[in-house]
Amino acid sequence: MTDPARAALHAIWAAVAPAWGEHADAIDARGAVVTRAMFDAVDLARGDDVLELAAGPGSVGVAAAEVVGPEGSVVVSDVEPQMAAIAAERAHRRGLENVTTRVLDLEQIDCPAASFDVVLCRDGVMLVPDPTAAVREVHRVLRPGGRAAFAVWADRRRNPWLGVLLDAVTAELGVPVPPPGMPGPFSLADPGALEDLLGAADFTEVRVCDVETPLHVASFEQWWSLVPSLAGPLASLLASLPAEMTSAIRTRAAADLATFAGPDGYDLPGMSVVGSGRRQSAA
Ligand SMILES: C[S@@+](CC[C@H](N)C(=O)[O-])C[C@H]1O[C@@H](n2cnc3c(N)ncnc32)[C@H](O)[C@@H]1O
């Protein structure tokens, strides 16, 4: 992928940054179980120097800052400056003096080698054109013995909370969304994909586990105001469609979601995969 194409991919996230800021507390709450699994996978401890990549509003990094305490530090980063600014504001509001924020591309991390004890990246690595390079970059910036954890979405079938939207858009447009070869939320959903990436980047002690991440919404309207507005490239695509097409997508998604309706709303299954590894200690 060319640099201008990459820049266009990054810019798409600028369009949804305000929605990520608006829903940041809900994003923290829904993802807390994955954040916890990532911390457990890297044995996050007081005093660790941590880098969070593709942080969005910084749920993971802000939570990590509480664990590492004032003896440690957290750099919360995102390629999209508005996302980094939202994370900075949230860390500031919590009085976290051990957090700094940076604009960093996870495919080319502008940090010296061996800078961090821990790198964390939730729902970011599957969105870049070259995840192999990204995981290698993470390995490079870790100190010997350092640990990394990545979370990605498991396959679309196990994530109807988002899959129904992609299915509805795909059906209405008559072409697969995202298009073949483009990165997307399920790009690393194949069994073994994350494990293979970690192995190829020379990580040791590679482990992978599934983490259930259901989404409860009180109504279809709540789902519609949340999921499409956060869905990066899809949000921009939806905004560009004629009203009748958006309306058809809504109708189709509502029909698919009805399967999950209960007495107090919708309980939508979700499944993440958390993969972790260690950079070999110096001999
Ligand atoms: C799905 S959101 C996940 C946000 C956050 N990690 C979370 O789990 O709540 C993906 C984030 O990745 C960021 N992103 C996309 N491409 C990136 C890249 N090449 N380097 C760093 N961040 C990137 C986007 O700006 C966006 O904030």
mmCIF file of C-alpha atoms and ligand atoms in Angstrom:
data_model
loop_
_atom_site.group_PDB
_atom_site.id
_atom_site.type_symbol
_atom_site.label_atom_id
_atom_site.label_comp_id
_atom_site.label_asym_id
_atom_site.label_seq_id
_atom_site.Cartn_x
_atom_site.Cartn_y
_atom_site.Cartn_z
ATOM 1 C CA MET A 1 0.000 0.000 0.000
ATOM 2 C CA THR A 2 1.318 3.459 -0.896
ATOM 3 C CA ASP A 3 1.956 6.192 1.666
ATOM 4 C CA PRO A 4 -0.961 8.360 0.394
ATOM 5 C CA ALA A 5 -3.290 5.325 0.685
ATOM 6 C CA ARG A 6 -2.074 4.773 4.252
ATOM 7 C CA ALA A 7 -2.601 8.461 5.029
ATOM 8 C CA ALA A 8 -6.170 8.167 3.703
ATOM 9 C CA LEU A 9 -6.779 5.156 5.967
ATOM 10 C CA HIS A 10 -5.499 7.106 8.972
ATOM 11 C CA ALA A 11 -7.630 10.145 8.090
ATOM 12 C CA ILE A 12 -10.771 8.012 8.171
ATOM 13 C CA TRP A 13 -10.280 7.671 11.926
ATOM 14 C CA ALA A 14 -10.263 11.469 12.299
ATOM 15 C CA ALA A 15 -13.882 11.493 11.124
ATOM 16 C CA VAL A 16 -14.987 9.169 13.950
ATOM 17 C CA ALA A 17 -12.766 10.609 16.715
ATOM 18 C CA PRO A 18 -15.580 12.806 18.153
ATOM 19 C CA ALA A 19 -17.839 9.726 18.473
ATOM 20 C CA TRP A 20 -15.042 7.782 20.197
ATOM 21 C CA GLY A 21 -14.665 10.700 22.623
ATOM 22 C CA GLU A 22 -18.412 10.868 23.241
ATOM 23 C CA HIS A 23 -18.707 7.123 23.947
ATOM 24 C CA ALA A 24 -15.351 6.731 25.729
ATOM 25 C CA ASP A 25 -16.790 5.708 29.105
ATOM 26 C CA ALA A 26 -18.991 3.059 27.498
ATOM 27 C CA ILE A 27 -15.971 1.830 25.508
ATOM 28 C CA ASP A 28 -13.978 1.549 28.773
ATOM 29 C CA ALA A 29 -16.754 -0.449 30.421
ATOM 30 C CA ARG A 30 -17.449 -2.800 27.544
ATOM 31 C CA GLY A 31 -13.741 -3.506 26.907
ATOM 32 C CA ALA A 32 -12.732 -3.869 30.567
ATOM 33 C CA VAL A 33 -12.739 -7.649 30.370
ATOM 34 C CA VAL A 34 -10.313 -7.582 27.414
ATOM 35 C CA THR A 35 -8.127 -4.967 29.102
ATOM 36 C CA ARG A 36 -7.928 -7.212 32.179
ATOM 37 C CA ALA A 37 -7.031 -10.251 30.046
ATOM 38 C CA MET A 38 -4.248 -8.233 28.373
ATOM 39 C CA PHE A 39 -2.847 -7.095 31.743
ATOM 40 C CA ASP A 40 -2.903 -10.687 32.995
ATOM 41 C CA ALA A 41 -1.202 -11.906 29.815
ATOM 42 C CA VAL A 42 1.748 -9.512 30.318
ATOM 43 C CA ASP A 43 1.756 -9.685 34.139
ATOM 44 C CA LEU A 44 1.466 -5.914 34.243
ATOM 45 C CA ALA A 45 3.180 -4.715 37.415
ATOM 46 C CA ARG A 46 3.978 -1.587 39.395
ATOM 47 C CA GLY A 47 6.951 0.259 37.905
ATOM 48 C CA ASP A 48 6.506 -0.998 34.313
ATOM 49 C CA ASP A 49 7.119 1.439 31.453
ATOM 50 C CA VAL A 50 4.223 0.869 29.058
ATOM 51 C CA LEU A 51 3.377 1.883 25.492
ATOM 52 C CA GLU A 52 -0.226 1.711 24.293
ATOM 53 C CA LEU A 53 -0.644 1.751 20.500
ATOM 54 C CA ALA A 54 -3.790 2.563 18.453
ATOM 55 C CA ALA A 55 -5.238 3.745 21.745
ATOM 56 C CA GLY A 56 -8.320 5.620 20.552
ATOM 57 C CA PRO A 57 -9.579 7.334 23.724
ATOM 58 C CA GLY A 58 -6.959 5.467 25.762
ATOM 59 C CA SER A 59 -9.050 2.989 27.761
ATOM 60 C CA VAL A 60 -6.207 0.499 28.090
ATOM 61 C CA GLY A 61 -3.401 2.970 28.773
ATOM 62 C CA VAL A 62 -5.374 4.928 31.348
ATOM 63 C CA ALA A 63 -6.226 1.695 33.194
ATOM 64 C CA ALA A 64 -2.567 0.600 32.933
ATOM 65 C CA ALA A 65 -1.420 3.879 34.501
ATOM 66 C CA GLU A 66 -3.327 3.005 37.685
ATOM 67 C CA VAL A 67 -1.564 -0.386 37.849
ATOM 68 C CA VAL A 68 2.019 0.758 37.158
ATOM 69 C CA GLY A 69 1.702 3.660 39.610
ATOM 70 C CA PRO A 70 4.040 6.652 39.906
ATOM 71 C CA GLU A 71 7.134 4.408 39.689
ATOM 72 C CA GLY A 72 6.077 3.434 36.158
ATOM 73 C CA SER A 73 4.995 5.343 33.055
ATOM 74 C CA VAL A 74 2.524 5.012 30.198
ATOM 75 C CA VAL A 75 2.763 6.471 26.704
ATOM 76 C CA VAL A 76 -0.724 6.447 25.203
ATOM 77 C CA SER A 77 -0.526 6.788 21.416
ATOM 78 C CA ASP A 78 -2.616 6.799 18.256
ATOM 79 C CA VAL A 79 -1.886 7.660 14.631
ATOM 80 C CA GLU A 80 -4.806 10.091 14.629
ATOM 81 C CA PRO A 81 -3.981 13.303 16.534
ATOM 82 C CA GLN A 82 -7.601 13.924 17.632
ATOM 83 C CA MET A 83 -7.727 10.470 19.243
ATOM 84 C CA ALA A 84 -4.444 11.173 21.082
ATOM 85 C CA ALA A 85 -5.857 14.518 22.260
ATOM 86 C CA ILE A 86 -8.994 12.824 23.627
ATOM 87 C CA ALA A 87 -6.839 10.287 25.497
ATOM 88 C CA ALA A 88 -4.635 13.104 26.884
ATOM 89 C CA GLU A 89 -7.670 14.963 28.163
ATOM 90 C CA ARG A 90 -9.080 11.838 29.826
ATOM 91 C CA ALA A 91 -5.767 11.034 31.542
ATOM 92 C CA HIS A 92 -5.479 14.661 32.694
ATOM 93 C CA ARG A 93 -9.038 14.610 34.111
ATOM 94 C CA ARG A 94 -8.088 11.583 36.205
ATOM 95 C CA GLY A 95 -4.973 13.366 37.515
ATOM 96 C CA LEU A 96 -2.661 10.696 36.074
ATOM 97 C CA GLU A 97 0.783 12.288 36.072
ATOM 98 C CA ASN A 98 2.529 9.157 34.777
ATOM 99 C CA VAL A 99 0.759 9.330 31.377
ATOM 100 C CA THR A 100 2.041 11.107 28.275
ATOM 101 C CA THR A 101 0.388 10.993 24.868
ATOM 102 C CA ARG A 102 1.937 10.815 21.423
ATOM 103 C CA VAL A 103 0.968 10.532 17.794
ATOM 104 C CA LEU A 104 2.557 7.249 16.657
ATOM 105 C CA ASP A 105 1.997 4.904 13.728
ATOM 106 C CA LEU A 106 2.105 1.315 14.887
ATOM 107 C CA GLU A 107 3.595 0.212 11.566
ATOM 108 C CA GLN A 108 6.589 2.538 12.129
ATOM 109 C CA ILE A 109 6.898 3.297 15.812
ATOM 110 C CA ASP A 110 8.909 6.468 16.235
ATOM 111 C CA CYS A 111 10.632 5.320 19.445
ATOM 112 C CA PRO A 112 14.146 3.992 20.028
ATOM 113 C CA ALA A 113 14.667 0.229 20.287
ATOM 114 C CA ALA A 114 14.280 -1.315 23.754
ATOM 115 C CA SER A 115 12.262 1.592 25.241
ATOM 116 C CA PHE A 116 9.431 -0.230 27.058
ATOM 117 C CA ASP A 117 8.752 -3.121 29.434
ATOM 118 C CA VAL A 118 5.252 -3.654 28.048
ATOM 119 C CA VAL A 119 3.401 -2.820 24.813
ATOM 120 C CA LEU A 120 -0.399 -3.080 24.627
ATOM 121 C CA CYS A 121 -2.575 -2.767 21.535
ATOM 122 C CA ARG A 122 -6.316 -3.434 21.676
ATOM 123 C CA ASP A 123 -8.249 -3.633 18.407
ATOM 124 C CA GLY A 124 -5.560 -1.903 16.358
ATOM 125 C CA VAL A 125 -3.159 -4.344 14.716
ATOM 126 C CA MET A 126 -5.798 -5.865 12.387
ATOM 127 C CA LEU A 127 -6.525 -2.402 10.965
ATOM 128 C CA VAL A 128 -3.102 -1.746 9.436
ATOM 129 C CA PRO A 129 -2.034 -2.818 5.940
ATOM 130 C CA ASP A 130 1.055 -4.674 7.204
ATOM 131 C CA PRO A 131 0.403 -6.285 10.604
ATOM 132 C CA THR A 132 3.572 -8.381 10.290
ATOM 133 C CA ALA A 133 5.684 -5.207 10.195
ATOM 134 C CA ALA A 134 3.661 -3.756 13.063
ATOM 135 C CA VAL A 135 4.264 -6.725 15.367
ATOM 136 C CA ARG A 136 7.982 -6.632 14.467
ATOM 137 C CA GLU A 137 8.023 -2.958 15.405
ATOM 138 C CA VAL A 138 6.477 -3.796 18.764
ATOM 139 C CA HIS A 139 9.177 -6.422 19.318
ATOM 140 C CA ARG A 140 11.855 -3.835 18.469
ATOM 141 C CA VAL A 141 10.681 -1.242 21.002
ATOM 142 C CA LEU A 142 10.478 -3.781 23.832
ATOM 143 C CA ARG A 143 13.360 -4.192 26.226
ATOM 144 C CA PRO A 144 14.836 -7.697 26.405
ATOM 145 C CA GLY A 145 12.416 -9.728 28.518
ATOM 146 C CA GLY A 146 9.627 -7.223 27.767
ATOM 147 C CA ARG A 147 6.056 -8.385 27.056
ATOM 148 C CA ALA A 148 3.385 -7.451 24.557
ATOM 149 C CA ALA A 149 -0.345 -8.167 24.290
ATOM 150 C CA PHE A 150 -2.610 -7.603 21.310
ATOM 151 C CA ALA A 151 -6.383 -7.959 21.172
ATOM 152 C CA VAL A 152 -8.226 -8.536 17.888
ATOM 153 C CA TRP A 153 -11.778 -9.545 17.040
ATOM 154 C CA ALA A 154 -12.504 -13.231 16.522
ATOM 155 C CA ASP A 155 -14.430 -14.155 13.393
ATOM 156 C CA ARG A 156 -17.485 -12.270 12.182
ATOM 157 C CA ARG A 157 -19.838 -15.155 13.034
ATOM 158 C CA ARG A 158 -18.914 -14.832 16.717
ATOM 159 C CA ASN A 159 -19.314 -11.025 16.621
ATOM 160 C CA PRO A 160 -22.831 -10.289 15.434
ATOM 161 C CA TRP A 161 -22.769 -6.980 17.348
ATOM 162 C CA LEU A 162 -20.638 -5.694 14.429
ATOM 163 C CA GLY A 163 -21.033 -8.453 11.853
ATOM 164 C CA VAL A 164 -24.704 -7.631 11.203
ATOM 165 C CA LEU A 165 -23.705 -4.111 10.165
ATOM 166 C CA LEU A 166 -21.049 -5.356 7.742
ATOM 167 C CA ASP A 167 -23.486 -7.960 6.400
ATOM 168 C CA ALA A 168 -26.226 -5.350 5.875
ATOM 169 C CA VAL A 169 -23.877 -2.925 4.092
ATOM 170 C CA THR A 170 -22.418 -5.733 1.980
ATOM 171 C CA ALA A 171 -25.909 -6.922 0.984
ATOM 172 C CA GLU A 172 -27.117 -3.421 0.042
ATOM 173 C CA LEU A 173 -23.975 -2.461 -1.882
ATOM 174 C CA GLY A 174 -23.633 -5.848 -3.543
ATOM 175 C CA VAL A 175 -19.872 -5.884 -2.914
ATOM 176 C CA PRO A 176 -17.955 -7.242 0.054
ATOM 177 C CA VAL A 177 -17.296 -4.718 2.834
ATOM 178 C CA PRO A 178 -14.464 -4.331 3.625
ATOM 179 C CA PRO A 179 -13.188 -5.148 0.115
ATOM 180 C CA PRO A 180 -10.877 -8.158 -0.207
ATOM 181 C CA GLY A 181 -7.278 -7.290 0.683
ATOM 182 C CA MET A 182 -8.230 -4.244 2.768
ATOM 183 C CA PRO A 183 -7.593 -4.373 6.507
ATOM 184 C CA GLY A 184 -10.716 -4.532 8.663
ATOM 185 C CA PRO A 185 -12.025 -5.617 12.058
ATOM 186 C CA PHE A 186 -11.894 -9.323 11.181
ATOM 187 C CA SER A 187 -8.600 -9.362 9.232
ATOM 188 C CA LEU A 188 -6.825 -11.367 11.939
ATOM 189 C CA ALA A 189 -9.778 -13.510 12.953
ATOM 190 C CA ASP A 190 -8.508 -16.754 11.404
ATOM 191 C CA PRO A 191 -7.513 -19.298 14.036
ATOM 192 C CA GLY A 192 -3.762 -19.062 14.511
ATOM 193 C CA ALA A 193 -3.352 -15.690 12.726
ATOM 194 C CA LEU A 194 -2.275 -13.742 15.806
ATOM 195 C CA GLU A 195 -0.139 -16.600 17.072
ATOM 196 C CA ASP A 196 1.645 -16.797 13.691
ATOM 197 C CA LEU A 197 2.310 -13.039 13.667
ATOM 198 C CA LEU A 198 3.856 -13.164 17.144
ATOM 199 C CA GLY A 199 5.963 -16.191 16.213
ATOM 200 C CA ALA A 200 7.160 -14.553 12.972
ATOM 201 C CA ALA A 201 8.315 -11.508 14.963
ATOM 202 C CA ASP A 202 10.481 -13.728 17.228
ATOM 203 C CA PHE A 203 8.281 -13.474 20.297
ATOM 204 C CA THR A 204 8.690 -16.323 22.773
ATOM 205 C CA GLU A 205 6.160 -17.672 25.298
ATOM 206 C CA VAL A 206 3.385 -16.956 22.775
ATOM 207 C CA ARG A 207 -0.106 -17.512 24.189
ATOM 208 C CA VAL A 208 -3.529 -16.877 22.738
ATOM 209 C CA CYS A 209 -6.914 -16.962 24.461
ATOM 210 C CA ASP A 210 -10.518 -16.109 23.618
ATOM 211 C CA VAL A 211 -12.313 -13.493 25.691
ATOM 212 C CA GLU A 212 -16.075 -13.020 25.559
ATOM 213 C CA THR A 213 -17.054 -9.406 24.941
ATOM 214 C CA PRO A 214 -20.831 -9.252 24.640
ATOM 215 C CA LEU A 215 -22.600 -5.971 23.982
ATOM 216 C CA HIS A 216 -25.894 -5.155 25.673
ATOM 217 C CA VAL A 217 -28.016 -2.380 24.173
ATOM 218 C CA ALA A 218 -31.426 -1.308 25.390
ATOM 219 C CA SER A 219 -32.834 -0.761 21.897
ATOM 220 C CA PHE A 220 -32.056 -0.904 18.200
ATOM 221 C CA GLU A 221 -31.744 2.898 18.228
ATOM 222 C CA GLN A 222 -29.032 2.688 20.874
ATOM 223 C CA TRP A 223 -27.133 0.136 18.754
ATOM 224 C CA TRP A 224 -27.537 2.300 15.641
ATOM 225 C CA SER A 225 -26.280 5.422 17.417
ATOM 226 C CA LEU A 226 -23.269 3.538 18.807
ATOM 227 C CA VAL A 227 -21.870 0.921 16.441
ATOM 228 C CA PRO A 228 -22.055 2.609 13.001
ATOM 229 C CA SER A 229 -20.715 5.878 14.465
ATOM 230 C CA LEU A 230 -17.564 4.192 15.815
ATOM 231 C CA ALA A 231 -16.880 1.865 12.917
ATOM 232 C CA GLY A 232 -14.027 3.820 11.266
ATOM 233 C CA PRO A 233 -14.111 3.272 7.496
ATOM 234 C CA LEU A 234 -17.706 2.073 7.629
ATOM 235 C CA ALA A 235 -18.880 5.270 9.334
ATOM 236 C CA SER A 236 -17.481 7.358 6.459
ATOM 237 C CA LEU A 237 -19.017 5.024 3.896
ATOM 238 C CA LEU A 238 -22.456 5.173 5.552
ATOM 239 C CA ALA A 239 -22.297 8.958 5.705
ATOM 240 C CA SER A 240 -21.703 9.061 1.948
ATOM 241 C CA LEU A 241 -24.675 6.846 0.954
ATOM 242 C CA PRO A 242 -28.053 8.121 -0.247
ATOM 243 C CA ALA A 243 -30.750 8.173 2.443
ATOM 244 C CA GLU A 244 -32.795 5.316 0.905
ATOM 245 C CA MET A 245 -29.775 3.034 0.965
ATOM 246 C CA THR A 246 -28.982 3.900 4.605
ATOM 247 C CA SER A 247 -32.592 3.237 5.454
ATOM 248 C CA ALA A 248 -32.450 -0.188 3.741
ATOM 249 C CA ILE A 249 -29.272 -1.004 5.690
ATOM 250 C CA ARG A 250 -31.014 -0.054 8.942
ATOM 251 C CA THR A 251 -34.013 -2.244 8.120
ATOM 252 C CA ARG A 252 -31.813 -5.227 7.249
ATOM 253 C CA ALA A 253 -29.653 -4.803 10.374
ATOM 254 C CA ALA A 254 -32.766 -4.464 12.568
ATOM 255 C CA ALA A 255 -34.141 -7.739 11.167
ATOM 256 C CA ASP A 256 -30.841 -9.549 11.848
ATOM 257 C CA LEU A 257 -30.535 -8.113 15.364
ATOM 258 C CA ALA A 258 -34.092 -9.172 16.221
ATOM 259 C CA THR A 259 -32.734 -12.702 16.725
ATOM 260 C CA PHE A 260 -30.967 -11.400 19.845
ATOM 261 C CA ALA A 261 -33.851 -9.414 21.327
ATOM 262 C CA GLY A 262 -34.745 -10.103 24.948
ATOM 263 C CA PRO A 263 -37.054 -8.564 27.554
ATOM 264 C CA ASP A 264 -34.734 -5.600 28.250
ATOM 265 C CA GLY A 265 -33.082 -5.024 24.888
ATOM 266 C CA TYR A 266 -30.506 -6.948 22.881
ATOM 267 C CA ASP A 267 -27.736 -9.205 24.169
ATOM 268 C CA LEU A 268 -25.287 -9.346 21.300
ATOM 269 C CA PRO A 269 -22.506 -11.904 21.447
ATOM 270 C CA GLY A 270 -18.914 -10.725 20.928
ATOM 271 C CA MET A 271 -15.582 -12.532 21.041
ATOM 272 C CA SER A 272 -12.049 -11.160 21.192
ATOM 273 C CA VAL A 273 -8.744 -12.956 20.863
ATOM 274 C CA VAL A 274 -5.865 -11.854 23.084
ATOM 275 C CA GLY A 275 -2.360 -12.862 21.989
ATOM 276 C CA SER A 276 0.771 -12.210 23.988
ATOM 277 C CA GLY A 277 4.483 -12.904 23.926
ATOM 278 C CA ARG A 278 7.823 -11.960 25.372
ATOM 279 C CA ARG A 279 10.966 -10.549 23.774
ATOM 280 C CA GLN A 280 13.781 -12.920 24.630
ATOM 281 C CA SER A 281 15.896 -11.796 27.573
ATOM 282 C CA ALA A 282 19.480 -10.825 26.815
ATOM 283 C CA ALA A 283 21.770 -13.899 27.059
HETATM 284 C C1 LIG B 1 -11.057 0.242 16.673
HETATM 285 S S1 LIG B 1 -10.200 1.621 17.316
HETATM 286 C C2 LIG B 1 -9.562 0.937 18.834
HETATM 287 C C3 LIG B 1 -9.277 1.993 19.887
HETATM 288 C C4 LIG B 1 -8.816 1.454 21.248
HETATM 289 N N1 LIG B 1 -7.593 0.717 21.146
HETATM 290 C C5 LIG B 1 -9.871 0.613 21.909
HETATM 291 O O1 LIG B 1 -9.718 -0.622 21.960
HETATM 292 O O2 LIG B 1 -10.847 1.185 22.414
HETATM 293 C C6 LIG B 1 -8.774 1.648 16.296
HETATM 294 C C7 LIG B 1 -7.807 2.767 16.567
HETATM 295 O O3 LIG B 1 -6.624 2.495 15.809
HETATM 296 C C8 LIG B 1 -6.113 3.724 15.335
HETATM 297 N N2 LIG B 1 -5.214 3.416 14.206
HETATM 298 C C9 LIG B 1 -5.546 3.064 12.948
HETATM 299 N N3 LIG B 1 -4.432 2.854 12.219
HETATM 300 C C10 LIG B 1 -3.378 3.075 13.043
HETATM 301 C C11 LIG B 1 -1.965 3.034 12.888
HETATM 302 N N4 LIG B 1 -1.410 2.724 11.710
HETATM 303 N N5 LIG B 1 -1.174 3.326 13.945
HETATM 304 C C12 LIG B 1 -1.721 3.661 15.136
HETATM 305 N N6 LIG B 1 -3.052 3.745 15.338
HETATM 306 C C13 LIG B 1 -3.872 3.447 14.317
HETATM 307 C C14 LIG B 1 -7.341 4.531 15.005
HETATM 308 O O4 LIG B 1 -7.070 5.911 14.924
HETATM 309 C C15 LIG B 1 -8.269 4.148 16.153
HETATM 310 O O5 LIG B 1 -8.125 5.036 17.232
#
